[in-house]
Short mmCIF file of C-alpha atoms in Angstrom, two decimals:
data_model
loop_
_atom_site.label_atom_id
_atom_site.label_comp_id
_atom_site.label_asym_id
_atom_site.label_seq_id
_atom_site.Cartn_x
_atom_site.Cartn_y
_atom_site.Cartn_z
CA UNK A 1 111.57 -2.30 131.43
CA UNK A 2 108.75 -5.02 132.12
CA UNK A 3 110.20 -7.50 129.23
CA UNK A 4 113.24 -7.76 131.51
CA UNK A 5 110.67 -9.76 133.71
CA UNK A 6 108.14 -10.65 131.44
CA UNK A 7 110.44 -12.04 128.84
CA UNK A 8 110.93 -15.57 130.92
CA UNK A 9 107.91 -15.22 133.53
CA UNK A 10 106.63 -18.54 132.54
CA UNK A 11 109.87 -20.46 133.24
CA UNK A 12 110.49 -18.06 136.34
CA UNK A 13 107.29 -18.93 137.66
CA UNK A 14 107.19 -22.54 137.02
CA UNK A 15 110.31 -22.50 138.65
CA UNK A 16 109.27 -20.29 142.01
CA UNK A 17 106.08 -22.94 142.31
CA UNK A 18 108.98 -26.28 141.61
CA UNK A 19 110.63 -24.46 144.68
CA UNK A 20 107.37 -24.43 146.99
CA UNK A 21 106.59 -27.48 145.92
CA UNK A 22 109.69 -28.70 147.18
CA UNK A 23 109.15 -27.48 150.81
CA UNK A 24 106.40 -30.34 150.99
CA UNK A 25 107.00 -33.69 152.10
CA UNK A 26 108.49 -35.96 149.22
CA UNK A 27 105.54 -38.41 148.76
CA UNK A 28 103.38 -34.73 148.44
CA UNK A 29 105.39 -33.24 146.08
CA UNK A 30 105.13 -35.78 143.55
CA UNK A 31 100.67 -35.46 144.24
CA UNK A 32 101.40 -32.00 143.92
CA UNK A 33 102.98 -31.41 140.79
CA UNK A 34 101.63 -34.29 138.97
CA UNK A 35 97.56 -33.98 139.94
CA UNK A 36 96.47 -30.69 137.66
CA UNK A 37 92.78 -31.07 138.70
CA UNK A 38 92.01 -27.92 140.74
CA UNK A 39 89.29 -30.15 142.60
CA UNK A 40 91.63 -32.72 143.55
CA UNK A 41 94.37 -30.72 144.22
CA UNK A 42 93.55 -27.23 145.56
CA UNK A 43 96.68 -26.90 147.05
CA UNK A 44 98.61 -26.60 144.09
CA UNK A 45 95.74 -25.03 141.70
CA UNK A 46 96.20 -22.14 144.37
CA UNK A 47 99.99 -21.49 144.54
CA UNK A 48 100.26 -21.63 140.97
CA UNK A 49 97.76 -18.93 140.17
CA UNK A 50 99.22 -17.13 143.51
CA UNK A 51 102.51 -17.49 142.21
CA UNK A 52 101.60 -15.55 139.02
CA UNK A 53 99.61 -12.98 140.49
CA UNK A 54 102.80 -12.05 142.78
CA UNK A 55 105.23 -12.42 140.35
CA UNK A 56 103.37 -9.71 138.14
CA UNK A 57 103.41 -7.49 141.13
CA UNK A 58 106.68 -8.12 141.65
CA UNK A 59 107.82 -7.50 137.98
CA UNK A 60 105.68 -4.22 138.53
CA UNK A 61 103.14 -4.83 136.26
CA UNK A 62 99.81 -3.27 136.66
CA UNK A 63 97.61 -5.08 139.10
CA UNK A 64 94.78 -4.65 140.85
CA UNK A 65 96.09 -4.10 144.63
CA UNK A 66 92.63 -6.12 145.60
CA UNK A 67 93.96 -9.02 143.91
CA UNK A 68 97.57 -9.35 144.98
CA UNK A 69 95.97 -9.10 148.22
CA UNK A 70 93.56 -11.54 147.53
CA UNK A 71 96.27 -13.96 145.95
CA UNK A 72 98.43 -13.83 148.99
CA UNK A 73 95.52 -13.77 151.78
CA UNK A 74 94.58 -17.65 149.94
CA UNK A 75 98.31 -18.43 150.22
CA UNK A 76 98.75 -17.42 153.54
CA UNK A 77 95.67 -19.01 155.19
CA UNK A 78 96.83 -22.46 153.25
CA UNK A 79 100.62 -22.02 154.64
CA UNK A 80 98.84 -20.80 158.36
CA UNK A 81 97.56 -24.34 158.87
CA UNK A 82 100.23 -26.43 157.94
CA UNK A 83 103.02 -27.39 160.25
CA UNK A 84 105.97 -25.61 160.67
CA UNK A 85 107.65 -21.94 161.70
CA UNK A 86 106.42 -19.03 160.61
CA UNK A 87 109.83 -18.50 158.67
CA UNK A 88 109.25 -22.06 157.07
CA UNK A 89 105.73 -21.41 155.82
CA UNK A 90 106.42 -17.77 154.45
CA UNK A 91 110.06 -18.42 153.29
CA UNK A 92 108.21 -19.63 150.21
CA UNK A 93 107.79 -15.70 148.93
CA UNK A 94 111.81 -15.60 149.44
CA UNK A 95 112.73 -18.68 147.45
CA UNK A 96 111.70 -16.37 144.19
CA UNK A 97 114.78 -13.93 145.16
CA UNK A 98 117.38 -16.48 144.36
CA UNK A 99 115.40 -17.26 140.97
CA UNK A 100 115.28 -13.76 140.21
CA UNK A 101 119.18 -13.61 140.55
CA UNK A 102 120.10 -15.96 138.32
CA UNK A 103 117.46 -15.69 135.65
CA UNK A 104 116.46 -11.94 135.60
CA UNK A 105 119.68 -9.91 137.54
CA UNK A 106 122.37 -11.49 135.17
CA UNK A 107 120.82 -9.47 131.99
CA UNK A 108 120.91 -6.01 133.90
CA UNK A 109 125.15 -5.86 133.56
CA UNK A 110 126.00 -2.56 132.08
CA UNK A 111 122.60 -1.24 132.77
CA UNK A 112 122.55 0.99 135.90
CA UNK A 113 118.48 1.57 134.46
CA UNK A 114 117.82 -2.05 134.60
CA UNK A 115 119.69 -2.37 137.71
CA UNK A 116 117.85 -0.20 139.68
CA UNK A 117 113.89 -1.94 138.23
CA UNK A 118 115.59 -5.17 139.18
CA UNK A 119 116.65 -3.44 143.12
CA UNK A 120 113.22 -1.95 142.86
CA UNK A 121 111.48 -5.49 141.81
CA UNK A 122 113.48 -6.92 144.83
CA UNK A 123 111.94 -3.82 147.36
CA UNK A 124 108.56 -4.49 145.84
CA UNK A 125 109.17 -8.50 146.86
CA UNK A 126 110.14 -7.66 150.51
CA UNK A 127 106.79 -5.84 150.43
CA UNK A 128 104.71 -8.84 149.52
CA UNK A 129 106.72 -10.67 152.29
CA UNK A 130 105.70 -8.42 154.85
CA UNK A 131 101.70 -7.96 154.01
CA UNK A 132 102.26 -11.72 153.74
CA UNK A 133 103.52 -11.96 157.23
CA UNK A 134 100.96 -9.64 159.03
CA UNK A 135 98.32 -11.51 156.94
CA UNK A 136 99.74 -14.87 158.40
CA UNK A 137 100.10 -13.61 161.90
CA UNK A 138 96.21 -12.48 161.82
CA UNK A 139 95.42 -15.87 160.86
CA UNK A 140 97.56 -17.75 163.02
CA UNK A 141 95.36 -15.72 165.54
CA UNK A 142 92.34 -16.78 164.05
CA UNK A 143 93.20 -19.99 165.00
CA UNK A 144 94.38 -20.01 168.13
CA UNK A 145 91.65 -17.96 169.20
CA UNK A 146 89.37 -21.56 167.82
CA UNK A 147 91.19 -23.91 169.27
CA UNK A 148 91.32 -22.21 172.83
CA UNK A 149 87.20 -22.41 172.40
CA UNK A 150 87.00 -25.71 171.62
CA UNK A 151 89.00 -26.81 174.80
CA UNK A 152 87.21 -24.50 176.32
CA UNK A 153 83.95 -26.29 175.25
CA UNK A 154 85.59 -29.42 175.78
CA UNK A 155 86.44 -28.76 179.06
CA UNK A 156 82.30 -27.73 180.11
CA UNK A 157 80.94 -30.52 178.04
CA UNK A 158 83.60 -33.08 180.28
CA UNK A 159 82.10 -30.98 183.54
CA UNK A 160 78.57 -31.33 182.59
CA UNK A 161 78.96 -35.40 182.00
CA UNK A 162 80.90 -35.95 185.17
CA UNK A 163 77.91 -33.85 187.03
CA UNK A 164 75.56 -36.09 185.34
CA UNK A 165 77.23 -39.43 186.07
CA UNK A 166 77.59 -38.49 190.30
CA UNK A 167 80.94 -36.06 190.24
CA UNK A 168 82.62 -33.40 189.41
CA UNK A 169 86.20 -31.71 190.20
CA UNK A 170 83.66 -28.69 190.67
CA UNK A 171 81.23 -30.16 192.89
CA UNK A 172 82.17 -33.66 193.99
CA UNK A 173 78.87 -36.35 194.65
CA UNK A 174 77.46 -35.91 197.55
CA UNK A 175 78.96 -32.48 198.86
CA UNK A 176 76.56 -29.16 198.30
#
């Protein structure tokens, strides 16, 4: 059953990281698919090997639970600081199903067997998509949680000049 998947993972892959790629900004996309230095271009080194580890999840191959987890948690936190919705940032794990469809689903005719590992693979993507999604929610968390301390520090540092200087909103010069 796993050479239904495993048979064209390369080109299905390659074409799953094309389609992130393309959610970028045109003048990135071009950086991104033409720089292969991991140093210089983390940002693709990452969803590429993310994109495999996922896939072979996906295609039900047997991997360590630790590092699907691992591969999506990197993807995730990348995707949690960028701009955009939350359904624009993790739509990226959904852009494999219509990839799947055309490469993978269109070899299961006459096979209710196949059928059903290629429903299964689909149930097993929907799964990513939602570890994925509590993953990104804990992060977006993460950092809203920083940035309401640093206007919080913000705001005391601007209270503590103003004091300095002969005023404050919170004690005004010259009134105890």
């Amino acid at each position: 059953m796993n050479a239904l998947f495993q048979d064209q993972r390369d080109e299905i892959v390659n074409a799953w990281v094309d389609a992130v790629f393309n959610t970028y900004a045109l003048e990135t996309t071009g950086f991104l698919r033409t720089q292969n230095d991991p140093f210089a271009n983390p940002v693709a080194h990452m969803t590429r090997e993310a994109a495999g580890i996922v896939y072979d999840a996906v295609a039900g191959e047997d991997v360590d639970p630790a590092q699907v987890k691992k591969a999506i948690d990197r993807f995730v936190k990348l995707r949690a600081v960028q701009d955009g919705t939350p359904g624009q940032n993790l739509g990226v794990f959904l852009l494999l199903k219509p990839i799947l469809r055309k490469m993978v689903l269109p070899r299961c005719s006459g096979s209710d067997a196949l059928t059903s590992y290629y429903l299964e693979a689909e149930s097993r993507l929907d799964s990513v998509m939602l570890l994925a999604f509590d993953m990104y929610t804990a992060d977006r968390d993460i950092i809203a949680e920083s940035r309401i301390t640093e206007i919080r520090n913000q705001h005391a540092q601007l209270v503590r000049w103003a004091q300095k200087v002969g005023g404050s909103p919170l004690n005004p010069a010259g009134k105890e």
